[in-house]
Amino acid sequence: MDFQTAKTTDKSRGRIEERAITVGNLLNDYLDWLYLGQVFKLERRFTHLASGKVYSDIQYGITSLSGQEGNCSKCCWCI
């Protein structure tokens, strides 16, 4: 697997929330970490409807889940 991306958009509590997660295992060939399964980039963007203000956040992480266990389109928002 190279990289996979899943995206969602939700409107609730007076805001629009856009989320995208990108996961991949390409670093496994370069790093000698015993339980490295995948790396991920989680991007979130919130637009408050009343004020129009936009907030964004990017987080990076690693997980021991393999591509089959941590399928990005099925469980990405459980992180």
Coordinates of N, CA and C in Angstrom, one line a residue:
M1 N 0.8 -1.2 0.0 CA 0.0 0.0 0.0 C 0.9 1.2 0.0
D2 N 0.5 2.2 -0.8 CA 1.2 3.5 -0.8 C 0.5 4.3 0.3
F3 N -0.2 5.3 -0.1 CA -1.0 6.1 0.8 C -2.5 6.1 0.4
Q4 N -3.3 6.1 1.4 CA -4.8 6.1 1.3 C -5.3 7.3 2.0
T5 N -6.3 7.9 1.5 CA -6.9 9.1 2.1 C -8.4 8.9 2.2
A6 N -9.0 9.3 3.3 CA -10.5 9.3 3.5 C -10.9 10.6 4.0
K7 N -12.0 11.1 3.5 CA -12.5 12.5 3.9 C -14.0 12.4 4.3
T8 N -14.3 13.3 5.2 CA -15.7 13.4 5.6 C -16.0 14.9 5.8
T9 N -17.3 15.3 5.7 CA -17.7 16.6 6.0 C -19.0 16.5 6.8
D10 N -19.1 17.1 8.0 CA -20.3 17.1 8.8 C -20.7 18.5 9.2
K11 N -22.0 18.7 9.3 CA -22.6 20.0 9.8 C -23.4 19.7 11.1
S12 N -22.9 20.2 12.2 CA -23.6 20.1 13.4 C -23.1 21.1 14.4
R13 N -23.9 21.4 15.4 CA -23.6 22.3 16.5 C -23.1 23.7 16.0
G14 N -23.7 24.1 14.9 CA -23.4 25.5 14.4 C -22.1 25.6 13.7
R15 N -21.5 24.5 13.2 CA -20.3 24.5 12.5 C -20.2 23.4 11.4
I16 N -19.4 23.6 10.5 CA -19.1 22.6 9.5 C -17.7 22.1 9.8
E17 N -17.6 20.8 9.9 CA -16.3 20.2 10.2 C -15.9 19.3 9.0
E18 N -14.7 19.6 8.5 CA -14.1 18.7 7.4 C -12.9 18.0 8.0
R19 N -12.9 16.7 7.7 CA -11.8 15.9 8.2 C -11.2 15.1 7.1
A20 N -9.9 14.9 7.1 CA -9.2 14.1 6.2 C -8.1 13.3 6.9
I21 N -8.0 12.1 6.6 CA -6.9 11.3 7.2 C -6.1 10.6 6.0
T22 N -4.8 10.6 6.1 CA -4.0 10.0 5.1 C -3.1 9.0 5.8
V23 N -3.1 7.7 5.4 CA -2.3 6.7 6.1 C -1.4 6.0 5.0
G24 N -0.3 5.5 5.5 CA 0.6 4.8 4.6 C 1.6 4.0 5.4
N25 N 2.2 3.1 4.7 CA 3.3 2.2 5.3 C 4.6 2.3 4.6
L26 N 4.8 3.3 3.8 CA 6.1 3.4 3.1 C 7.3 3.6 4.0
L27 N 7.1 4.2 5.2 CA 8.3 4.3 6.1 C 8.7 3.0 6.7
N28 N 7.9 2.0 6.6 CA 8.3 0.7 7.1 C 9.6 0.1 6.5
D29 N 9.8 0.5 5.2 CA 11.0 0.1 4.5 C 12.3 0.8 5.0
Y30 N 12.1 1.9 5.6 CA 13.3 2.8 6.0 C 13.6 2.7 7.5
L31 N 12.5 2.5 8.3 CA 12.7 2.5 9.8 C 12.7 1.1 10.3
D32 N 13.5 0.9 11.3 CA 13.7 -0.4 12.0 C 13.0 -0.3 13.3
W33 N 11.6 -0.1 13.3 CA 10.8 0.0 14.5 C 10.0 -1.3 14.6
L34 N 10.1 -2.0 15.7 CA 9.6 -3.3 15.8 C 8.1 -3.4 15.5
Y35 N 7.3 -2.5 16.0 CA 5.8 -2.5 15.9 C 5.2 -1.5 15.0
L36 N 6.0 -0.9 14.1 CA 5.5 0.2 13.2 C 4.6 -0.5 12.2
G37 N 3.4 0.0 12.2 CA 2.4 -0.5 11.2 C 2.2 0.5 10.1
Q38 N 1.8 1.7 10.5 CA 1.5 2.8 9.5 C 1.8 4.2 10.2
V39 N 1.9 5.2 9.3 CA 2.0 6.5 9.8 C 0.7 7.2 9.3
F40 N 0.3 8.3 10.0 CA -0.9 9.0 9.5 C -0.8 10.5 9.7
K41 N -1.6 11.2 8.9 CA -1.7 12.6 8.9 C -3.2 12.9 9.0
L42 N -3.6 13.5 10.1 CA -5.0 13.9 10.4 C -5.2 15.4 10.2
E43 N -6.0 15.8 9.3 CA -6.3 17.2 9.1 C -7.8 17.5 9.4
R44 N -8.0 18.6 10.2 CA -9.3 19.0 10.5 C -9.5 20.5 10.3
R45 N -10.7 20.8 9.8 CA -11.0 22.2 9.5 C -12.4 22.5 10.0
F46 N -12.6 23.5 10.9 CA -13.9 23.8 11.4 C -14.2 25.2 10.9
T47 N -15.4 25.4 10.4 CA -16.0 26.7 10.1 C -17.2 27.0 10.9
H48 N -17.1 28.0 11.8 CA -18.2 28.4 12.6 C -19.2 29.2 11.8
L49 N -20.4 28.7 11.7 CA -21.4 29.3 10.8 C -21.8 30.7 11.2
A50 N -21.9 31.0 12.5 CA -22.3 32.3 13.0 C -21.3 33.4 12.7
S51 N -20.0 33.1 13.0 CA -19.0 34.1 12.8 C -18.2 34.0 11.5
G52 N -18.2 32.8 10.9 CA -17.5 32.7 9.6 C -16.0 32.4 9.9
K53 N -15.6 32.3 11.1 CA -14.2 32.0 11.5 C -13.9 30.6 11.1
V54 N -12.6 30.4 10.7 CA -12.2 29.1 10.3 C -11.0 28.7 11.1
Y55 N -11.0 27.5 11.7 CA -9.9 27.0 12.5 C -9.5 25.7 11.8
S56 N -8.1 25.4 11.9 CA -7.6 24.2 11.3 C -6.6 23.6 12.2
D57 N -6.4 22.3 12.0 CA -5.5 21.5 12.9 C -4.9 20.4 12.1
I58 N -3.6 20.1 12.2 CA -3.0 19.0 11.6 C -2.2 18.2 12.6
Q59 N -2.4 16.9 12.7 CA -1.7 16.0 13.6 C -1.1 14.9 12.8
Y60 N 0.1 14.5 13.3 CA 0.8 13.4 12.7 C 0.9 12.3 13.7
G61 N 1.0 11.1 13.3 CA 1.1 10.0 14.3 C 1.6 8.7 13.7
I62 N 1.8 7.7 14.6 CA 2.2 6.4 14.1 C 1.3 5.4 14.9
T63 N 1.1 4.2 14.3 CA 0.3 3.2 14.9 C 0.9 1.9 14.6
S64 N 0.6 0.9 15.4 CA 1.1 -0.5 15.2 C 0.1 -1.2 14.3
L65 N -1.1 -0.7 14.0 CA -2.1 -1.3 13.1 C -1.5 -1.5 11.7
S66 N -1.7 -2.6 11.1 CA -1.4 -2.8 9.7 C -2.4 -2.2 8.8
G67 N -2.2 -2.2 7.5 CA -3.2 -1.7 6.6 C -4.5 -2.4 6.7
Q68 N -4.5 -3.7 6.9 CA -5.8 -4.4 7.0 C -6.5 -4.1 8.3
E69 N -5.8 -4.0 9.4 CA -6.4 -3.7 10.7 C -6.9 -2.3 10.8
G70 N -6.1 -1.4 10.3 CA -6.4 0.1 10.4 C -6.8 0.7 9.1
N71 N -7.8 0.1 8.4 CA -8.3 0.6 7.2 C -8.8 2.0 7.3
C72 N -8.3 2.9 6.5 CA -8.5 4.3 6.7 C -9.9 4.7 6.4
S73 N -10.6 4.1 5.6 CA -12.0 4.5 5.3 C -13.0 3.9 6.3
K74 N -12.6 2.9 7.1 CA -13.5 2.3 8.0 C -13.4 2.9 9.5
C75 N -12.2 3.1 9.9 CA -12.1 3.4 11.3 C -11.2 4.7 11.6
C76 N -11.1 5.5 10.6 CA -10.2 6.7 10.8 C -10.6 7.6 11.9
W77 N -11.9 7.7 12.2 CA -12.4 8.7 13.2 C -12.4 8.1 14.6
C78 N -11.9 6.9 14.7 CA -11.8 6.3 16.1 C -10.5 6.7 16.7
I79 N -9.6 7.4 16.0 CA -8.3 7.8 16.6 C -8.5 8.8 17.7

